[in-house]
Amino acid sequence: MSSSPGSSVVITPEQLLEDWQGHRRLTRRVIDAFPEESLFKHSIGGMRPFSALVMEMVKMAVPILRGEITGQWTSYDPPDATTKAELLALWDNATADIDRMWPDIPPQRFQEVDTAFGQWTMPGYAMFLYAIDNEIHHRSQGYVYLRSLGIEPPPFYVR
Amino acid sequence: MSSSPGSSVVITPEQLLEDWQGHRRLTRRVIDAFPEESLFKHSIGGMRPFSALVMEMVKMAVPILRGEITGQWTSYDPPDATTKAELLALWDNATADIDRMWPDIPPQRFQEVDTAFGQWTMPGYAMFLYAIDNEIHHRSQGYVYLRSLGIEPPPFYVR
């Protein structure tokens, strides 16, 4: 951090970015912990395989950030990855895009209410928290999938 | 909210509280969706039953809040709930405590670095996010448990 935040600041934009990227580093380790076939096929209780959950995260992350920066809500719908390497490449591209684009968020957008993709109306901070929370939520499904496969997942507290 | 936050505010203390309590309302619905016996016994891949995960959340929430308010890190170790009603009562007590205690957080504590329980060194905001993230993470295990029991969990986006 280049400067110390004021005494009544809860969290700075830079700290929120670091929180998100910390989660993204962990999610990447969870993706990588899956055997190739299980990543695309393993399921419990009729739920989607972990690869599909990760594709959902990929389709949300940069479009949400772009929408908060520009007010334009455009979808990003790449073809589904079919190998772990492709999925990790999509992940890493998004990670780099987020780092590059983050400083362009106009400061007032964190509190400004907008409607994302024509249906989600909330302030910018809530939209970012939703993206992070959705990642944590679906990543945890991946933890259970890994455990059910007899694989020890990466520790939750390491980011 | 009684007043509009400044144009460079990411999130206010009141908004962070509402985010947490929204997650707590959802977690309560997930607890309540479990059949009594499954709450205490159902497991996948050798992981703890959902009741034990909820007890972990109970033991973290108010002690973390108290620590951020007072700088005193004292554990809270109630006997494990043995019925769903007992678990929900512990949950509801913590929810009320959090609402009551939250306004007592000194504003500078969100950015002040402290060591929680002698081992977790981070600013206050990161400690609160950790508590929320840990709740989301373990609650999602509950989602998978419910799906594996053939039970539709409550929607993630309703708080």
PDB file of N, CA and C in Angstrom, chain A residues 18-97:
ATOM      1  N   GLU A  18      -6.702  -7.158  -3.226  1.00  0.00           N
ATOM      2  CA  GLU A  18      -5.808  -8.189  -2.693  1.00  0.00           C
ATOM      3  C   GLU A  18      -6.611  -9.328  -2.078  1.00  0.00           C
ATOM      4  N   ASP A  19      -7.731  -8.989  -1.424  1.00  0.00           N
ATOM      5  CA  ASP A  19      -8.596 -10.038  -0.873  1.00  0.00           C
ATOM      6  C   ASP A  19      -9.091 -10.957  -2.000  1.00  0.00           C
ATOM      7  N   TRP A  20      -9.576 -10.330  -3.069  1.00  0.00           N
ATOM      8  CA  TRP A  20     -10.106 -11.108  -4.205  1.00  0.00           C
ATOM      9  C   TRP A  20      -9.006 -11.967  -4.836  1.00  0.00           C
ATOM     10  N   GLN A  21      -7.862 -11.337  -5.082  1.00  0.00           N
ATOM     11  CA  GLN A  21      -6.776 -12.095  -5.734  1.00  0.00           C
ATOM     12  C   GLN A  21      -6.251 -13.209  -4.829  1.00  0.00           C
ATOM     13  N   GLY A  22      -6.300 -12.992  -3.522  1.00  0.00           N
ATOM     14  CA  GLY A  22      -5.926 -14.070  -2.591  1.00  0.00           C
ATOM     15  C   GLY A  22      -6.867 -15.256  -2.752  1.00  0.00           C
ATOM     16  N   HIS A  23      -8.157 -14.954  -2.844  1.00  0.00           N
ATOM     17  CA  HIS A  23      -9.121 -16.040  -3.087  1.00  0.00           C
ATOM     18  C   HIS A  23      -8.871 -16.691  -4.438  1.00  0.00           C
ATOM     19  N   ARG A  24      -8.546 -15.887  -5.438  1.00  0.00           N
ATOM     20  CA  ARG A  24      -8.319 -16.453  -6.773  1.00  0.00           C
ATOM     21  C   ARG A  24      -7.079 -17.362  -6.789  1.00  0.00           C
ATOM     22  N   ARG A  25      -6.062 -16.998  -6.009  1.00  0.00           N
ATOM     23  CA  ARG A  25      -4.888 -17.880  -5.934  1.00  0.00           C
ATOM     24  C   ARG A  25      -5.285 -19.227  -5.329  1.00  0.00           C
ATOM     25  N   LEU A  26      -6.110 -19.176  -4.284  1.00  0.00           N
ATOM     26  CA  LEU A  26      -6.555 -20.424  -3.659  1.00  0.00           C
ATOM     27  C   LEU A  26      -7.426 -21.241  -4.630  1.00  0.00           C
ATOM     28  N   THR A  27      -8.336 -20.566  -5.320  1.00  0.00           N
ATOM     29  CA  THR A  27      -9.198 -21.291  -6.263  1.00  0.00           C
ATOM     30  C   THR A  27      -8.361 -21.957  -7.344  1.00  0.00           C
ATOM     31  N   ARG A  28      -7.316 -21.258  -7.793  1.00  0.00           N
ATOM     32  CA  ARG A  28      -6.434 -21.865  -8.800  1.00  0.00           C
ATOM     33  C   ARG A  28      -5.798 -23.156  -8.279  1.00  0.00           C
ATOM     34  N   ARG A  29      -5.389 -23.146  -6.997  1.00  0.00           N
ATOM     35  CA  ARG A  29      -4.797 -24.361  -6.410  1.00  0.00           C
ATOM     36  C   ARG A  29      -5.828 -25.490  -6.331  1.00  0.00           C
ATOM     37  N   VAL A  30      -7.081 -25.120  -6.073  1.00  0.00           N
ATOM     38  CA  VAL A  30      -8.133 -26.149  -6.011  1.00  0.00           C
ATOM     39  C   VAL A  30      -8.362 -26.746  -7.405  1.00  0.00           C
ATOM     40  N   ILE A  31      -8.422 -25.886  -8.431  1.00  0.00           N
ATOM     41  CA  ILE A  31      -8.548 -26.399  -9.815  1.00  0.00           C
ATOM     42  C   ILE A  31      -7.418 -27.390 -10.093  1.00  0.00           C
ATOM     43  N   ASP A  32      -6.206 -26.955  -9.756  1.00  0.00           N
ATOM     44  CA  ASP A  32      -5.021 -27.741 -10.092  1.00  0.00           C
ATOM     45  C   ASP A  32      -4.951 -29.056  -9.312  1.00  0.00           C
ATOM     46  N   ALA A  33      -5.639 -29.108  -8.160  1.00  0.00           N
ATOM     47  CA  ALA A  33      -5.602 -30.329  -7.337  1.00  0.00           C
ATOM     48  C   ALA A  33      -6.453 -31.450  -7.932  1.00  0.00           C
ATOM     49  N   PHE A  34      -7.340 -31.100  -8.861  1.00  0.00           N
ATOM     50  CA  PHE A  34      -8.207 -32.125  -9.463  1.00  0.00           C
ATOM     51  C   PHE A  34      -7.462 -32.955 -10.498  1.00  0.00           C
ATOM     52  N   PRO A  35      -7.663 -34.272 -10.478  1.00  0.00           N
ATOM     53  CA  PRO A  35      -7.228 -35.079 -11.626  1.00  0.00           C
ATOM     54  C   PRO A  35      -8.004 -34.602 -12.863  1.00  0.00           C
ATOM     55  N   GLU A  36      -7.360 -34.624 -13.998  1.00  0.00           N
ATOM     56  CA  GLU A  36      -7.955 -34.090 -15.235  1.00  0.00           C
ATOM     57  C   GLU A  36      -9.392 -34.573 -15.478  1.00  0.00           C
ATOM     58  N   GLU A  37      -9.600 -35.871 -15.392  1.00  0.00           N
ATOM     59  CA  GLU A  37     -10.930 -36.382 -15.732  1.00  0.00           C
ATOM     60  C   GLU A  37     -11.977 -35.965 -14.694  1.00  0.00           C
ATOM     61  N   SER A  38     -11.598 -36.023 -13.422  1.00  0.00           N
ATOM     62  CA  SER A  38     -12.548 -35.674 -12.348  1.00  0.00           C
ATOM     63  C   SER A  38     -12.966 -34.215 -12.438  1.00  0.00           C
ATOM     64  N   LEU A  39     -12.071 -33.368 -12.873  1.00  0.00           N
ATOM     65  CA  LEU A  39     -12.374 -31.940 -13.000  1.00  0.00           C
ATOM     66  C   LEU A  39     -13.589 -31.718 -13.893  1.00  0.00           C
ATOM     67  N   PHE A  40     -13.724 -32.549 -14.923  1.00  0.00           N
ATOM     68  CA  PHE A  40     -14.799 -32.365 -15.906  1.00  0.00           C
ATOM     69  C   PHE A  40     -15.979 -33.317 -15.710  1.00  0.00           C
ATOM     70  N   LYS A  41     -15.804 -34.318 -14.840  1.00  0.00           N
ATOM     71  CA  LYS A  41     -16.857 -35.345 -14.745  1.00  0.00           C
ATOM     72  C   LYS A  41     -17.376 -35.592 -13.345  1.00  0.00           C
ATOM     73  N   HIS A  42     -16.554 -35.408 -12.315  1.00  0.00           N
ATOM     74  CA  HIS A  42     -16.992 -35.799 -10.967  1.00  0.00           C
ATOM     75  C   HIS A  42     -18.117 -34.896 -10.476  1.00  0.00           C
ATOM     76  N   SER A  43     -19.088 -35.515  -9.827  1.00  0.00           N
ATOM     77  CA  SER A  43     -20.257 -34.771  -9.344  1.00  0.00           C
ATOM     78  C   SER A  43     -20.825 -35.452  -8.107  1.00  0.00           C
ATOM     79  N   ILE A  44     -21.496 -34.689  -7.271  1.00  0.00           N
ATOM     80  CA  ILE A  44     -22.230 -35.226  -6.118  1.00  0.00           C
ATOM     81  C   ILE A  44     -23.648 -34.654  -6.171  1.00  0.00           C
ATOM     82  N   GLY A  45     -24.638 -35.496  -5.935  1.00  0.00           N
ATOM     83  CA  GLY A  45     -26.015 -35.026  -5.808  1.00  0.00           C
ATOM     84  C   GLY A  45     -26.552 -34.324  -7.041  1.00  0.00           C
ATOM     85  N   GLY A  46     -26.020 -34.681  -8.222  1.00  0.00           N
ATOM     86  CA  GLY A  46     -26.533 -34.094  -9.455  1.00  0.00           C
ATOM     87  C   GLY A  46     -26.009 -32.698  -9.764  1.00  0.00           C
ATOM     88  N   MET A  47     -25.058 -32.231  -8.975  1.00  0.00           N
ATOM     89  CA  MET A  47     -24.519 -30.883  -9.217  1.00  0.00           C
ATOM     90  C   MET A  47     -23.502 -30.887 -10.365  1.00  0.00           C
ATOM     91  N   ARG A  48     -23.195 -29.675 -10.837  1.00  0.00           N
ATOM     92  CA  ARG A  48     -22.263 -29.542 -11.949  1.00  0.00           C
ATOM     93  C   ARG A  48     -20.840 -29.966 -11.562  1.00  0.00           C
ATOM     94  N   PRO A  49     -20.073 -30.464 -12.518  1.00  0.00           N
ATOM     95  CA  PRO A  49     -18.665 -30.752 -12.226  1.00  0.00           C
ATOM     96  C   PRO A  49     -17.915 -29.453 -11.935  1.00  0.00           C
ATOM     97  N   PHE A  50     -16.760 -29.574 -11.267  1.00  0.00           N
ATOM     98  CA  PHE A  50     -16.056 -28.367 -10.827  1.00  0.00           C
ATOM     99  C   PHE A  50     -15.651 -27.484 -11.999  1.00  0.00           C
ATOM    100  N   SER A  51     -15.329 -28.085 -13.147  1.00  0.00           N
ATOM    101  CA  SER A  51     -14.959 -27.276 -14.321  1.00  0.00           C
ATOM    102  C   SER A  51     -16.082 -26.301 -14.693  1.00  0.00           C
ATOM    103  N   ALA A  52     -17.338 -26.733 -14.593  1.00  0.00           N
ATOM    104  CA  ALA A  52     -18.470 -25.864 -14.944  1.00  0.00           C
ATOM    105  C   ALA A  52     -18.618 -24.737 -13.927  1.00  0.00           C
ATOM    106  N   LEU A  53     -18.337 -25.035 -12.663  1.00  0.00           N
ATOM    107  CA  LEU A  53     -18.406 -23.990 -11.632  1.00  0.00           C
ATOM    108  C   LEU A  53     -17.318 -22.943 -11.883  1.00  0.00           C
ATOM    109  N   VAL A  54     -16.146 -23.414 -12.296  1.00  0.00           N
ATOM    110  CA  VAL A  54     -15.050 -22.481 -12.582  1.00  0.00           C
ATOM    111  C   VAL A  54     -15.365 -21.642 -13.819  1.00  0.00           C
ATOM    112  N   MET A  55     -15.984 -22.259 -14.817  1.00  0.00           N
ATOM    113  CA  MET A  55     -16.393 -21.470 -15.996  1.00  0.00           C
ATOM    114  C   MET A  55     -17.374 -20.368 -15.584  1.00  0.00           C
ATOM    115  N   GLU A  56     -18.276 -20.668 -14.653  1.00  0.00           N
ATOM    116  CA  GLU A  56     -19.198 -19.633 -14.159  1.00  0.00           C
ATOM    117  C   GLU A  56     -18.414 -18.471 -13.538  1.00  0.00           C
ATOM    118  N   MET A  57     -17.406 -18.811 -12.738  1.00  0.00           N
ATOM    119  CA  MET A  57     -16.586 -17.753 -12.119  1.00  0.00           C
ATOM    120  C   MET A  57     -15.882 -16.917 -13.186  1.00  0.00           C
ATOM    121  N   VAL A  58     -15.352 -17.603 -14.206  1.00  0.00           N
ATOM    122  CA  VAL A  58     -14.644 -16.912 -15.290  1.00  0.00           C
ATOM    123  C   VAL A  58     -15.581 -15.951 -16.013  1.00  0.00           C
ATOM    124  N   LYS A  59     -16.820 -16.402 -16.235  1.00  0.00           N
ATOM    125  CA  LYS A  59     -17.779 -15.567 -16.969  1.00  0.00           C
ATOM    126  C   LYS A  59     -18.279 -14.386 -16.140  1.00  0.00           C
ATOM    127  N   MET A  60     -18.127 -14.460 -14.830  1.00  0.00           N
ATOM    128  CA  MET A  60     -18.585 -13.368 -13.965  1.00  0.00           C
ATOM    129  C   MET A  60     -17.511 -12.315 -13.706  1.00  0.00           C
ATOM    130  N   ALA A  61     -16.273 -12.758 -13.503  1.00  0.00           N
ATOM    131  CA  ALA A  61     -15.267 -11.892 -12.879  1.00  0.00           C
ATOM    132  C   ALA A  61     -14.967 -10.632 -13.696  1.00  0.00           C
ATOM    133  N   VAL A  62     -14.421 -10.777 -14.878  1.00  0.00           N
ATOM    134  CA  VAL A  62     -14.032  -9.599 -15.667  1.00  0.00           C
ATOM    135  C   VAL A  62     -15.249  -8.799 -16.133  1.00  0.00           C
ATOM    136  N   PRO A  63     -16.348  -9.448 -16.557  1.00  0.00           N
ATOM    137  CA  PRO A  63     -17.537  -8.658 -16.927  1.00  0.00           C
ATOM    138  C   PRO A  63     -18.067  -7.791 -15.784  1.00  0.00           C
ATOM    139  N   ILE A  64     -18.039  -8.298 -14.558  1.00  0.00           N
ATOM    140  CA  ILE A  64     -18.481  -7.484 -13.419  1.00  0.00           C
ATOM    141  C   ILE A  64     -17.534  -6.303 -13.229  1.00  0.00           C
ATOM    142  N   LEU A  65     -16.246  -6.586 -13.279  1.00  0.00           N
ATOM    143  CA  LEU A  65     -15.273  -5.501 -13.111  1.00  0.00           C
ATOM    144  C   LEU A  65     -15.429  -4.462 -14.220  1.00  0.00           C
ATOM    145  N   ARG A  66     -15.600  -4.920 -15.463  1.00  0.00           N
ATOM    146  CA  ARG A  66     -15.761  -3.984 -16.576  1.00  0.00           C
ATOM    147  C   ARG A  66     -17.028  -3.146 -16.398  1.00  0.00           C
ATOM    148  N   GLY A  67     -18.096  -3.798 -15.941  1.00  0.00           N
ATOM    149  CA  GLY A  67     -19.351  -3.084 -15.716  1.00  0.00           C
ATOM    150  C   GLY A  67     -19.214  -2.013 -14.644  1.00  0.00           C
ATOM    151  N   GLU A  68     -18.495  -2.330 -13.586  1.00  0.00           N
ATOM    152  CA  GLU A  68     -18.315  -1.333 -12.522  1.00  0.00           C
ATOM    153  C   GLU A  68     -17.426  -0.177 -13.001  1.00  0.00           C
ATOM    154  N   ILE A  69     -16.498  -0.475 -13.879  1.00  0.00           N
ATOM    155  CA  ILE A  69     -15.622   0.587 -14.400  1.00  0.00           C
ATOM    156  C   ILE A  69     -16.374   1.468 -15.400  1.00  0.00           C
ATOM    157  N   THR A  70     -17.105   0.835 -16.320  1.00  0.00           N
ATOM    158  CA  THR A  70     -17.641   1.574 -17.473  1.00  0.00           C
ATOM    159  C   THR A  70     -19.148   1.826 -17.416  1.00  0.00           C
ATOM    160  N   GLY A  71     -19.874   1.082 -16.580  1.00  0.00           N
ATOM    161  CA  GLY A  71     -21.339   1.148 -16.608  1.00  0.00           C
ATOM    162  C   GLY A  71     -21.931   0.317 -17.741  1.00  0.00           C
ATOM    163  N   GLN A  72     -21.080  -0.338 -18.525  1.00  0.00           N
ATOM    164  CA  GLN A  72     -21.538  -1.201 -19.627  1.00  0.00           C
ATOM    165  C   GLN A  72     -21.466  -2.653 -19.169  1.00  0.00           C
ATOM    166  N   TRP A  73     -22.600  -3.327 -19.245  1.00  0.00           N
ATOM    167  CA  TRP A  73     -22.667  -4.717 -18.761  1.00  0.00           C
ATOM    168  C   TRP A  73     -22.716  -5.657 -19.955  1.00  0.00           C
ATOM    169  N   THR A  74     -21.543  -6.101 -20.373  1.00  0.00           N
ATOM    170  CA  THR A  74     -21.462  -6.978 -21.535  1.00  0.00           C
ATOM    171  C   THR A  74     -20.981  -8.355 -21.101  1.00  0.00           C
ATOM    172  N   SER A  75     -21.645  -9.371 -21.621  1.00  0.00           N
ATOM    173  CA  SER A  75     -21.289 -10.719 -21.200  1.00  0.00           C
ATOM    174  C   SER A  75     -19.991 -11.161 -21.872  1.00  0.00           C
ATOM    175  N   TYR A  76     -19.392 -12.164 -21.284  1.00  0.00           N
ATOM    176  CA  TYR A  76     -18.168 -12.767 -21.807  1.00  0.00           C
ATOM    177  C   TYR A  76     -18.439 -14.258 -21.781  1.00  0.00           C
ATOM    178  N   ASP A  77     -18.497 -14.856 -22.944  1.00  0.00           N
ATOM    179  CA  ASP A  77     -18.963 -16.229 -23.017  1.00  0.00           C
ATOM    180  C   ASP A  77     -18.020 -17.077 -23.864  1.00  0.00           C
ATOM    181  N   PRO A  78     -16.812 -17.294 -23.345  1.00  0.00           N
ATOM    182  CA  PRO A  78     -15.847 -18.094 -24.110  1.00  0.00           C
ATOM    183  C   PRO A  78     -16.321 -19.543 -24.177  1.00  0.00           C
ATOM    184  N   PRO A  79     -15.874 -20.294 -25.176  1.00  0.00           N
ATOM    185  CA  PRO A  79     -16.197 -21.731 -25.212  1.00  0.00           C
ATOM    186  C   PRO A  79     -15.691 -22.398 -23.935  1.00  0.00           C
ATOM    187  N   ASP A  80     -16.449 -23.361 -23.434  1.00  0.00           N
ATOM    188  CA  ASP A  80     -16.024 -24.073 -22.225  1.00  0.00           C
ATOM    189  C   ASP A  80     -14.651 -24.709 -22.432  1.00  0.00           C
ATOM    190  N   ALA A  81     -13.794 -24.555 -21.447  1.00  0.00           N
ATOM    191  CA  ALA A  81     -12.496 -25.225 -21.485  1.00  0.00           C
ATOM    192  C   ALA A  81     -12.723 -26.736 -21.484  1.00  0.00           C
ATOM    193  N   THR A  82     -11.885 -27.450 -22.200  1.00  0.00           N
ATOM    194  CA  THR A  82     -12.045 -28.906 -22.247  1.00  0.00           C
ATOM    195  C   THR A  82     -10.861 -29.654 -21.644  1.00  0.00           C
ATOM    196  N   THR A  83      -9.846 -28.894 -21.223  1.00  0.00           N
ATOM    197  CA  THR A  83      -8.718 -29.503 -20.512  1.00  0.00           C
ATOM    198  C   THR A  83      -8.377 -28.616 -19.310  1.00  0.00           C
ATOM    199  N   LYS A  84      -7.682 -29.197 -18.336  1.00  0.00           N
ATOM    200  CA  LYS A  84      -7.272 -28.417 -17.164  1.00  0.00           C
ATOM    201  C   LYS A  84      -6.377 -27.255 -17.587  1.00  0.00           C
ATOM    202  N   ALA A  85      -5.503 -27.511 -18.558  1.00  0.00           N
ATOM    203  CA  ALA A  85      -4.591 -26.453 -19.009  1.00  0.00           C
ATOM    204  C   ALA A  85      -5.366 -25.275 -19.610  1.00  0.00           C
ATOM    205  N   GLU A  86      -6.405 -25.575 -20.391  1.00  0.00           N
ATOM    206  CA  GLU A  86      -7.231 -24.499 -20.957  1.00  0.00           C
ATOM    207  C   GLU A  86      -7.950 -23.716 -19.863  1.00  0.00           C
ATOM    208  N   LEU A  87      -8.469 -24.452 -18.868  1.00  0.00           N
ATOM    209  CA  LEU A  87      -9.204 -23.801 -17.787  1.00  0.00           C
ATOM    210  C   LEU A  87      -8.258 -22.895 -16.980  1.00  0.00           C
ATOM    211  N   LEU A  88      -7.062 -23.403 -16.705  1.00  0.00           N
ATOM    212  CA  LEU A  88      -6.092 -22.591 -15.960  1.00  0.00           C
ATOM    213  C   LEU A  88      -5.652 -21.372 -16.774  1.00  0.00           C
ATOM    214  N   ALA A  89      -5.580 -21.520 -18.086  1.00  0.00           N
ATOM    215  CA  ALA A  89      -5.199 -20.376 -18.927  1.00  0.00           C
ATOM    216  C   ALA A  89      -6.286 -19.301 -18.889  1.00  0.00           C
ATOM    217  N   LEU A  90      -7.563 -19.718 -18.973  1.00  0.00           N
ATOM    218  CA  LEU A  90      -8.661 -18.752 -18.839  1.00  0.00           C
ATOM    219  C   LEU A  90      -8.577 -18.061 -17.475  1.00  0.00           C
ATOM    220  N   TRP A  91      -8.300 -18.857 -16.445  1.00  0.00           N
ATOM    221  CA  TRP A  91      -8.197 -18.315 -15.084  1.00  0.00           C
ATOM    222  C   TRP A  91      -7.083 -17.273 -15.000  1.00  0.00           C
ATOM    223  N   ASP A  92      -5.927 -17.641 -15.517  1.00  0.00           N
ATOM    224  CA  ASP A  92      -4.769 -16.744 -15.413  1.00  0.00           C
ATOM    225  C   ASP A  92      -4.959 -15.472 -16.233  1.00  0.00           C
ATOM    226  N   ASN A  93      -5.618 -15.595 -17.378  1.00  0.00           N
ATOM    227  CA  ASN A  93      -5.911 -14.385 -18.164  1.00  0.00           C
ATOM    228  C   ASN A  93      -6.810 -13.439 -17.388  1.00  0.00           C
ATOM    229  N   ALA A  94      -7.838 -14.001 -16.731  1.00  0.00           N
ATOM    230  CA  ALA A  94      -8.755 -13.156 -15.957  1.00  0.00           C
ATOM    231  C   ALA A  94      -8.018 -12.504 -14.783  1.00  0.00           C
ATOM    232  N   THR A  95      -7.153 -13.270 -14.141  1.00  0.00           N
ATOM    233  CA  THR A  95      -6.386 -12.728 -13.009  1.00  0.00           C
ATOM    234  C   THR A  95      -5.561 -11.515 -13.443  1.00  0.00           C
ATOM    235  N   ALA A  96      -4.906 -11.647 -14.587  1.00  0.00           N
ATOM    236  CA  ALA A  96      -4.085 -10.534 -15.095  1.00  0.00           C
ATOM    237  C   ALA A  96      -4.975  -9.356 -15.497  1.00  0.00           C
ATOM    238  N   ASP A  97      -6.114  -9.636 -16.127  1.00  0.00           N
ATOM    239  CA  ASP A  97      -7.047  -8.563 -16.505  1.00  0.00           C
ATOM    240  C   ASP A  97      -7.529  -7.805 -15.266  1.00  0.00           C
TER     241      ASP A  97
END
